[in-house]
mmCIF file of C-alpha atoms in Angstrom:
data_model
loop_
_atom_site.group_PDB
_atom_site.id
_atom_site.type_symbol
_atom_site.label_atom_id
_atom_site.label_comp_id
_atom_site.label_asym_id
_atom_site.label_seq_id
_atom_site.Cartn_x
_atom_site.Cartn_y
_atom_site.Cartn_z
ATOM 1 C CA UNK A 1 -150.309 -55.257 -1.748
ATOM 2 C CA UNK A 2 -153.959 -55.240 -2.871
ATOM 3 C CA UNK A 3 -154.800 -57.963 -5.362
ATOM 4 C CA UNK A 4 -155.305 -57.027 -8.977
ATOM 5 C CA UNK A 5 -158.808 -57.756 -10.210
ATOM 6 C CA UNK A 6 -158.967 -59.250 -13.676
ATOM 7 C CA UNK A 7 -161.048 -57.466 -16.277
ATOM 8 C CA UNK A 8 -164.417 -59.077 -17.083
ATOM 9 C CA UNK A 9 -164.293 -61.371 -20.084
ATOM 10 C CA UNK A 10 -166.874 -60.454 -22.726
ATOM 11 C CA UNK A 11 -169.070 -63.234 -24.018
ATOM 12 C CA UNK A 12 -171.479 -63.694 -26.909
ATOM 13 C CA UNK A 13 -174.157 -66.365 -27.260
ATOM 14 C CA UNK A 14 -176.831 -67.012 -29.860
ATOM 15 C CA UNK A 15 -179.581 -69.623 -29.799
ATOM 16 C CA UNK A 16 -182.983 -70.492 -31.193
ATOM 17 C CA UNK A 17 -185.469 -71.619 -28.519
ATOM 18 C CA UNK A 18 -186.703 -75.099 -29.511
ATOM 19 C CA UNK A 19 -190.301 -74.198 -28.640
ATOM 20 C CA UNK A 20 -190.265 -70.946 -30.661
ATOM 21 C CA UNK A 21 -188.793 -71.709 -34.100
ATOM 22 C CA UNK A 22 -189.323 -68.160 -35.472
ATOM 23 C CA UNK A 23 -187.403 -66.556 -32.601
ATOM 24 C CA UNK A 24 -183.667 -65.995 -32.198
ATOM 25 C CA UNK A 25 -181.934 -64.840 -29.008
ATOM 26 C CA UNK A 26 -178.593 -63.020 -28.859
ATOM 27 C CA UNK A 27 -176.948 -62.200 -25.540
ATOM 28 C CA UNK A 28 -173.732 -60.279 -24.815
ATOM 29 C CA UNK A 29 -172.046 -60.033 -21.411
ATOM 30 C CA UNK A 30 -169.541 -57.323 -20.394
ATOM 31 C CA UNK A 31 -169.174 -56.361 -24.057
ATOM 32 C CA UNK A 32 -167.416 -53.211 -25.281
ATOM 33 C CA UNK A 33 -167.422 -53.995 -28.996
ATOM 34 C CA UNK A 34 -169.191 -51.746 -31.492
ATOM 35 C CA UNK A 35 -171.748 -53.598 -33.600
ATOM 36 C CA UNK A 36 -173.417 -52.562 -36.830
ATOM 37 C CA UNK A 37 -175.737 -54.238 -39.278
ATOM 38 C CA UNK A 38 -178.752 -54.207 -41.563
ATOM 39 C CA UNK A 39 -181.833 -55.557 -39.805
ATOM 40 C CA UNK A 40 -183.550 -58.514 -41.439
ATOM 41 C CA UNK A 41 -185.916 -59.190 -38.519
ATOM 42 C CA UNK A 42 -187.941 -57.369 -35.919
ATOM 43 C CA UNK A 43 -186.174 -57.269 -32.540
ATOM 44 C CA UNK A 44 -186.542 -56.096 -28.950
ATOM 45 C CA UNK A 45 -183.373 -55.500 -26.945
ATOM 46 C CA UNK A 46 -183.122 -55.058 -23.185
ATOM 47 C CA UNK A 47 -179.969 -53.738 -21.509
ATOM 48 C CA UNK A 48 -179.140 -55.120 -18.059
ATOM 49 C CA UNK A 49 -175.855 -53.291 -17.417
ATOM 50 C CA UNK A 50 -173.643 -50.719 -19.116
ATOM 51 C CA UNK A 51 -174.623 -48.049 -21.625
ATOM 52 C CA UNK A 52 -173.983 -47.239 -25.257
ATOM 53 C CA UNK A 53 -174.798 -44.760 -28.016
ATOM 54 C CA UNK A 54 -176.057 -45.909 -31.402
ATOM 55 C CA UNK A 55 -177.184 -44.475 -34.734
ATOM 56 C CA UNK A 56 -180.581 -45.449 -36.111
ATOM 57 C CA UNK A 57 -183.129 -43.660 -38.277
ATOM 58 C CA UNK A 58 -180.856 -40.687 -38.989
ATOM 59 C CA UNK A 59 -180.092 -39.764 -35.378
ATOM 60 C CA UNK A 60 -178.139 -40.800 -32.300
ATOM 61 C CA UNK A 61 -179.702 -42.547 -29.326
ATOM 62 C CA UNK A 62 -178.441 -43.633 -25.901
ATOM 63 C CA UNK A 63 -179.533 -46.785 -24.119
ATOM 64 C CA UNK A 64 -178.633 -47.895 -20.612
ATOM 65 C CA UNK A 65 -180.013 -50.388 -18.085
ATOM 66 C CA UNK A 66 -183.676 -50.246 -17.184
ATOM 67 C CA UNK A 67 -187.107 -50.939 -18.605
ATOM 68 C CA UNK A 68 -186.672 -48.931 -21.800
ATOM 69 C CA UNK A 69 -186.403 -51.250 -24.809
ATOM 70 C CA UNK A 70 -184.617 -50.862 -28.144
ATOM 71 C CA UNK A 71 -186.990 -51.685 -31.020
ATOM 72 C CA UNK A 72 -185.893 -52.669 -34.532
ATOM 73 C CA UNK A 73 -187.635 -53.642 -37.736
ATOM 74 C CA UNK A 74 -186.405 -55.172 -41.001
ATOM 75 C CA UNK A 75 -184.773 -53.097 -43.715
ATOM 76 C CA UNK A 76 -183.013 -50.534 -41.524
ATOM 77 C CA UNK A 77 -179.363 -49.958 -40.615
ATOM 78 C CA UNK A 78 -178.215 -49.641 -37.021
ATOM 79 C CA UNK A 79 -174.690 -48.774 -35.917
ATOM 80 C CA UNK A 80 -173.122 -48.541 -32.458
ATOM 81 C CA UNK A 81 -171.142 -45.341 -31.935
ATOM 82 C CA UNK A 82 -169.570 -45.584 -28.480
ATOM 83 C CA UNK A 83 -169.744 -47.692 -25.323
ATOM 84 C CA UNK A 84 -169.840 -45.798 -22.030
ATOM 85 C CA UNK A 85 -169.523 -48.938 -19.879
ATOM 86 C CA UNK A 86 -169.326 -52.658 -20.783
ATOM 87 C CA UNK A 87 -172.745 -53.832 -21.865
ATOM 88 C CA UNK A 88 -174.774 -56.849 -20.801
ATOM 89 C CA UNK A 89 -177.823 -57.049 -23.038
ATOM 90 C CA UNK A 90 -180.141 -59.514 -24.682
ATOM 91 C CA UNK A 91 -181.954 -59.177 -27.999
ATOM 92 C CA UNK A 92 -184.941 -61.268 -29.048
ATOM 93 C CA UNK A 93 -185.518 -61.245 -32.806
ATOM 94 C CA UNK A 94 -188.716 -62.280 -34.597
ATOM 95 C CA UNK A 95 -188.902 -63.354 -38.231
ATOM 96 C CA UNK A 96 -190.985 -61.116 -40.513
ATOM 97 C CA UNK A 97 -193.228 -64.135 -41.124
ATOM 98 C CA UNK A 98 -194.037 -64.377 -37.406
ATOM 99 C CA UNK A 99 -194.801 -60.659 -37.086
ATOM 100 C CA UNK A 100 -196.854 -60.632 -40.294
ATOM 101 C CA UNK A 101 -198.968 -63.498 -38.952
ATOM 102 C CA UNK A 102 -199.419 -61.643 -35.653
ATOM 103 C CA UNK A 103 -200.443 -58.498 -37.556
ATOM 104 C CA UNK A 104 -202.959 -60.469 -39.612
ATOM 105 C CA UNK A 105 -204.554 -61.987 -36.509
ATOM 106 C CA UNK A 106 -204.726 -58.536 -34.911
ATOM 107 C CA UNK A 107 -206.323 -57.023 -38.016
ATOM 108 C CA UNK A 108 -203.279 -55.073 -39.209
ATOM 109 C CA UNK A 109 -201.651 -54.902 -42.642
ATOM 110 C CA UNK A 110 -198.537 -57.000 -43.233
ATOM 111 C CA UNK A 111 -195.037 -55.668 -42.514
ATOM 112 C CA UNK A 112 -196.143 -53.256 -39.779
ATOM 113 C CA UNK A 113 -193.933 -50.207 -39.268
ATOM 114 C CA UNK A 114 -192.826 -49.396 -35.717
ATOM 115 C CA UNK A 115 -193.183 -45.726 -34.807
ATOM 116 C CA UNK A 116 -190.542 -45.733 -32.061
ATOM 117 C CA UNK A 117 -186.866 -46.619 -31.694
ATOM 118 C CA UNK A 118 -186.921 -46.719 -27.885
ATOM 119 C CA UNK A 119 -189.984 -47.748 -25.918
ATOM 120 C CA UNK A 120 -191.473 -45.407 -23.353
ATOM 121 C CA UNK A 121 -190.355 -47.651 -20.497
ATOM 122 C CA UNK A 122 -193.719 -47.654 -18.735
ATOM 123 C CA UNK A 123 -196.187 -49.607 -20.873
ATOM 124 C CA UNK A 124 -197.526 -53.107 -21.378
ATOM 125 C CA UNK A 125 -194.837 -53.845 -23.955
ATOM 126 C CA UNK A 126 -192.081 -53.581 -21.349
ATOM 127 C CA UNK A 127 -193.790 -55.940 -18.900
ATOM 128 C CA UNK A 128 -194.430 -58.560 -21.592
ATOM 129 C CA UNK A 129 -191.036 -58.277 -23.280
ATOM 130 C CA UNK A 130 -189.060 -58.393 -20.033
ATOM 131 C CA UNK A 131 -190.959 -61.522 -18.963
ATOM 132 C CA UNK A 132 -190.251 -63.118 -22.343
ATOM 133 C CA UNK A 133 -186.568 -62.185 -22.098
ATOM 134 C CA UNK A 134 -186.363 -63.720 -18.620
ATOM 135 C CA UNK A 135 -188.001 -66.977 -19.727
ATOM 136 C CA UNK A 136 -185.687 -67.279 -22.733
ATOM 137 C CA UNK A 137 -182.619 -66.465 -20.634
ATOM 138 C CA UNK A 138 -183.365 -69.358 -18.294
ATOM 139 C CA UNK A 139 -184.120 -71.590 -21.333
ATOM 140 C CA UNK A 140 -187.684 -72.332 -20.234
ATOM 141 C CA UNK A 141 -189.066 -75.623 -21.544
ATOM 142 C CA UNK A 142 -192.660 -74.775 -20.580
ATOM 143 C CA UNK A 143 -194.499 -74.589 -23.907
ATOM 144 C CA UNK A 144 -197.505 -72.679 -22.589
ATOM 145 C CA UNK A 145 -195.283 -70.107 -20.880
ATOM 146 C CA UNK A 146 -193.081 -69.547 -23.940
ATOM 147 C CA UNK A 147 -195.951 -69.325 -26.438
ATOM 148 C CA UNK A 148 -198.032 -67.098 -24.145
ATOM 149 C CA UNK A 149 -195.195 -64.674 -23.411
ATOM 150 C CA UNK A 150 -194.311 -64.472 -27.097
ATOM 151 C CA UNK A 151 -197.935 -63.780 -28.001
ATOM 152 C CA UNK A 152 -198.318 -61.147 -25.274
ATOM 153 C CA UNK A 153 -195.109 -59.449 -26.393
ATOM 154 C CA UNK A 154 -196.117 -59.268 -30.053
ATOM 155 C CA UNK A 155 -199.615 -58.084 -29.093
ATOM 156 C CA UNK A 156 -198.230 -55.329 -26.863
ATOM 157 C CA UNK A 157 -195.527 -54.323 -29.362
ATOM 158 C CA UNK A 158 -197.992 -53.897 -32.221
ATOM 159 C CA UNK A 159 -200.719 -52.375 -30.062
ATOM 160 C CA UNK A 160 -198.443 -49.715 -28.587
ATOM 161 C CA UNK A 161 -195.901 -49.080 -31.344
ATOM 162 C CA UNK A 162 -197.269 -50.080 -34.749
ATOM 163 C CA UNK A 163 -197.897 -47.105 -37.035
ATOM 164 C CA UNK A 164 -201.535 -48.157 -37.208
ATOM 165 C CA UNK A 165 -202.575 -49.773 -33.904
ATOM 166 C CA UNK A 166 -205.011 -52.689 -33.986
ATOM 167 C CA UNK A 167 -208.565 -52.446 -32.781
ATOM 168 C CA UNK A 168 -208.572 -52.842 -29.005
ATOM 169 C CA UNK A 169 -212.023 -54.437 -28.819
ATOM 170 C CA UNK A 170 -212.758 -57.987 -29.824
ATOM 171 C CA UNK A 171 -215.978 -59.966 -29.448
ATOM 172 C CA UNK A 172 -216.423 -61.994 -26.287
ATOM 173 C CA UNK A 173 -216.244 -65.780 -26.489
ATOM 174 C CA UNK A 174 -216.841 -66.652 -22.847
ATOM 175 C CA UNK A 175 -218.001 -70.251 -23.466
ATOM 176 C CA UNK A 176 -214.776 -70.963 -25.373
ATOM 177 C CA UNK A 177 -212.663 -69.423 -22.621
ATOM 178 C CA UNK A 178 -214.483 -71.465 -19.993
ATOM 179 C CA UNK A 179 -213.757 -74.633 -21.980
ATOM 180 C CA UNK A 180 -210.072 -73.720 -21.982
ATOM 181 C CA UNK A 181 -210.188 -73.159 -18.223
ATOM 182 C CA UNK A 182 -211.820 -76.545 -17.679
ATOM 183 C CA UNK A 183 -209.214 -78.210 -19.889
ATOM 184 C CA UNK A 184 -206.423 -76.621 -17.841
ATOM 185 C CA UNK A 185 -208.028 -77.759 -14.589
ATOM 186 C CA UNK A 186 -208.078 -81.328 -15.894
ATOM 187 C CA UNK A 187 -204.646 -81.344 -17.594
ATOM 188 C CA UNK A 188 -202.505 -78.801 -15.720
ATOM 189 C CA UNK A 189 -199.607 -81.247 -15.362
ATOM 190 C CA UNK A 190 -199.201 -81.505 -19.146
ATOM 191 C CA UNK A 191 -196.945 -79.344 -21.329
ATOM 192 C CA UNK A 192 -199.750 -78.036 -23.542
ATOM 193 C CA UNK A 193 -199.158 -75.032 -25.823
ATOM 194 C CA UNK A 194 -201.167 -71.853 -26.358
ATOM 195 C CA UNK A 195 -201.554 -72.525 -30.079
ATOM 196 C CA UNK A 196 -203.090 -75.935 -29.375
ATOM 197 C CA UNK A 197 -205.469 -74.431 -26.798
ATOM 198 C CA UNK A 198 -206.572 -71.696 -29.191
ATOM 199 C CA UNK A 199 -207.131 -74.153 -32.045
ATOM 200 C CA UNK A 200 -209.202 -76.425 -29.813
ATOM 201 C CA UNK A 201 -211.787 -73.651 -29.310
ATOM 202 C CA UNK A 202 -211.439 -72.094 -32.778
ATOM 203 C CA UNK A 203 -209.883 -68.806 -31.636
ATOM 204 C CA UNK A 204 -206.598 -67.228 -32.618
ATOM 205 C CA UNK A 205 -204.026 -67.126 -29.838
ATOM 206 C CA UNK A 206 -204.168 -63.327 -29.439
ATOM 207 C CA UNK A 207 -207.926 -63.368 -28.976
ATOM 208 C CA UNK A 208 -207.770 -66.280 -26.532
ATOM 209 C CA UNK A 209 -205.052 -64.634 -24.466
ATOM 210 C CA UNK A 210 -206.954 -61.367 -24.208
ATOM 211 C CA UNK A 211 -210.254 -63.078 -23.346
ATOM 212 C CA UNK A 212 -208.684 -65.423 -20.795
ATOM 213 C CA UNK A 213 -206.912 -62.585 -18.992
ATOM 214 C CA UNK A 214 -210.088 -60.486 -18.991
ATOM 215 C CA UNK A 215 -212.129 -63.378 -17.551
ATOM 216 C CA UNK A 216 -209.699 -64.722 -14.935
ATOM 217 C CA UNK A 217 -207.186 -61.937 -14.346
ATOM 218 C CA UNK A 218 -204.240 -64.078 -15.440
ATOM 219 C CA UNK A 219 -202.877 -65.392 -18.732
ATOM 220 C CA UNK A 220 -203.199 -69.181 -19.180
ATOM 221 C CA UNK A 221 -199.600 -69.997 -18.237
ATOM 222 C CA UNK A 222 -199.885 -68.113 -14.935
ATOM 223 C CA UNK A 223 -203.241 -69.783 -14.294
ATOM 224 C CA UNK A 224 -201.596 -73.186 -14.756
ATOM 225 C CA UNK A 225 -198.731 -72.204 -12.470
ATOM 226 C CA UNK A 226 -201.205 -71.327 -9.712
ATOM 227 C CA UNK A 227 -202.915 -74.695 -10.171
ATOM 228 C CA UNK A 228 -199.563 -76.461 -9.920
ATOM 229 C CA UNK A 229 -198.561 -74.573 -6.796
ATOM 230 C CA UNK A 230 -201.943 -75.265 -5.180
ATOM 231 C CA UNK A 231 -201.490 -78.985 -5.811
ATOM 232 C CA UNK A 232 -197.905 -78.779 -4.557
ATOM 233 C CA UNK A 233 -199.114 -77.342 -1.254
ATOM 234 C CA UNK A 234 -201.401 -80.334 -0.769
ATOM 235 C CA UNK A 235 -198.649 -82.833 -1.574
ATOM 236 C CA UNK A 236 -196.094 -81.113 0.651
ATOM 237 C CA UNK A 237 -198.590 -81.132 3.535
ATOM 238 C CA UNK A 238 -198.939 -84.893 2.994
ATOM 239 C CA UNK A 239 -195.172 -85.306 3.458
ATOM 240 C CA UNK A 240 -194.050 -85.764 -0.159
ATOM 241 C CA UNK A 241 -190.476 -84.639 -0.877
ATOM 242 C CA UNK A 242 -190.161 -81.376 -2.824
ATOM 243 C CA UNK A 243 -188.254 -83.012 -5.679
ATOM 244 C CA UNK A 244 -191.030 -85.558 -6.147
ATOM 245 C CA UNK A 245 -193.678 -82.857 -5.857
ATOM 246 C CA UNK A 246 -192.140 -80.916 -8.747
ATOM 247 C CA UNK A 247 -192.474 -83.890 -11.103
ATOM 248 C CA UNK A 248 -195.949 -84.742 -9.809
ATOM 249 C CA UNK A 249 -197.368 -81.286 -10.623
ATOM 250 C CA UNK A 250 -195.789 -81.001 -14.075
ATOM 251 C CA UNK A 251 -192.685 -78.933 -13.296
ATOM 252 C CA UNK A 252 -189.292 -79.937 -14.599
ATOM 253 C CA UNK A 253 -187.144 -79.708 -11.487
ATOM 254 C CA UNK A 254 -187.134 -78.561 -7.902
ATOM 255 C CA UNK A 255 -185.604 -75.166 -8.737
ATOM 256 C CA UNK A 256 -188.611 -74.373 -10.925
ATOM 257 C CA UNK A 257 -190.934 -75.392 -8.092
ATOM 258 C CA UNK A 258 -188.946 -73.237 -5.640
ATOM 259 C CA UNK A 259 -189.175 -70.180 -7.901
ATOM 260 C CA UNK A 260 -192.903 -70.380 -8.512
ATOM 261 C CA UNK A 261 -193.785 -71.517 -4.975
ATOM 262 C CA UNK A 262 -191.936 -68.663 -3.266
ATOM 263 C CA UNK A 263 -193.406 -66.083 -5.664
ATOM 264 C CA UNK A 264 -196.980 -67.227 -5.013
ATOM 265 C CA UNK A 265 -196.929 -68.537 -1.429
ATOM 266 C CA UNK A 266 -194.164 -66.314 -0.030
ATOM 267 C CA UNK A 267 -191.953 -69.096 1.353
ATOM 268 C CA UNK A 268 -189.966 -71.954 -0.145
ATOM 269 C CA UNK A 269 -191.487 -75.440 -0.413
ATOM 270 C CA UNK A 270 -189.169 -76.632 2.356
ATOM 271 C CA UNK A 271 -190.212 -73.822 4.697
ATOM 272 C CA UNK A 272 -193.867 -74.506 3.916
ATOM 273 C CA UNK A 273 -193.513 -78.233 4.538
ATOM 274 C CA UNK A 274 -191.813 -77.684 7.892
ATOM 275 C CA UNK A 275 -194.525 -75.256 8.966
ATOM 276 C CA UNK A 276 -197.506 -77.436 8.067
ATOM 277 C CA UNK A 277 -196.034 -80.784 9.098
ATOM 278 C CA UNK A 278 -195.060 -79.824 12.637
#
């Protein structure tokens, strides 16, 4: 007789990332429960599997897996209506204080209103939010990565979906951005944060992030990752073990080195070492 497969067990987890004190993450796996509540924070939800209908802003909506995001703001009621298939989803919530500070730095009034319930699925907000979700899901301890992805997500959210979008132009501060680049060249093995970098050159973090990306084509955390991988290639070619290389270049373990190295170089550190050391 064919074996009986057990039904998936739903799970619920909630945590506050230590590096982002104004952020809360909620994740459900294989969940068929109907949730309802009154929002007290801004939130962005991504659905990885399953589909459900919900009520929000006087109408019904449907959300399934993909790049489309569910957006919430404080002071509004949301209510799940039906689950079409067990849902795996993750929600990242931001305190009103955090969003108000982001709005202020972007030149917007406090308590910005979001024009949309579901994102378009094709903009900058999706790319930033999905990267932030992924970093939080793997419990990243890289301060620059976490702070940069949070800043990019809030920037994109308010730029694309606030009722009054911020000004897209900001004055250039190339000398300040070059000083940040030089600092990262000299200290790329350290766990420096975006806020500290911005303060050191007297810019707000949104302005620094925009200027750095415009100047170098990458946000600071990706720039640092490329520096670390470049150094790792040199050390691997000299015969250093991959586990030791990870610590030497400022990464926390070999799995983190493997992930970044394969994404940038195209092969694993082990494959690279075997090829260059033959």
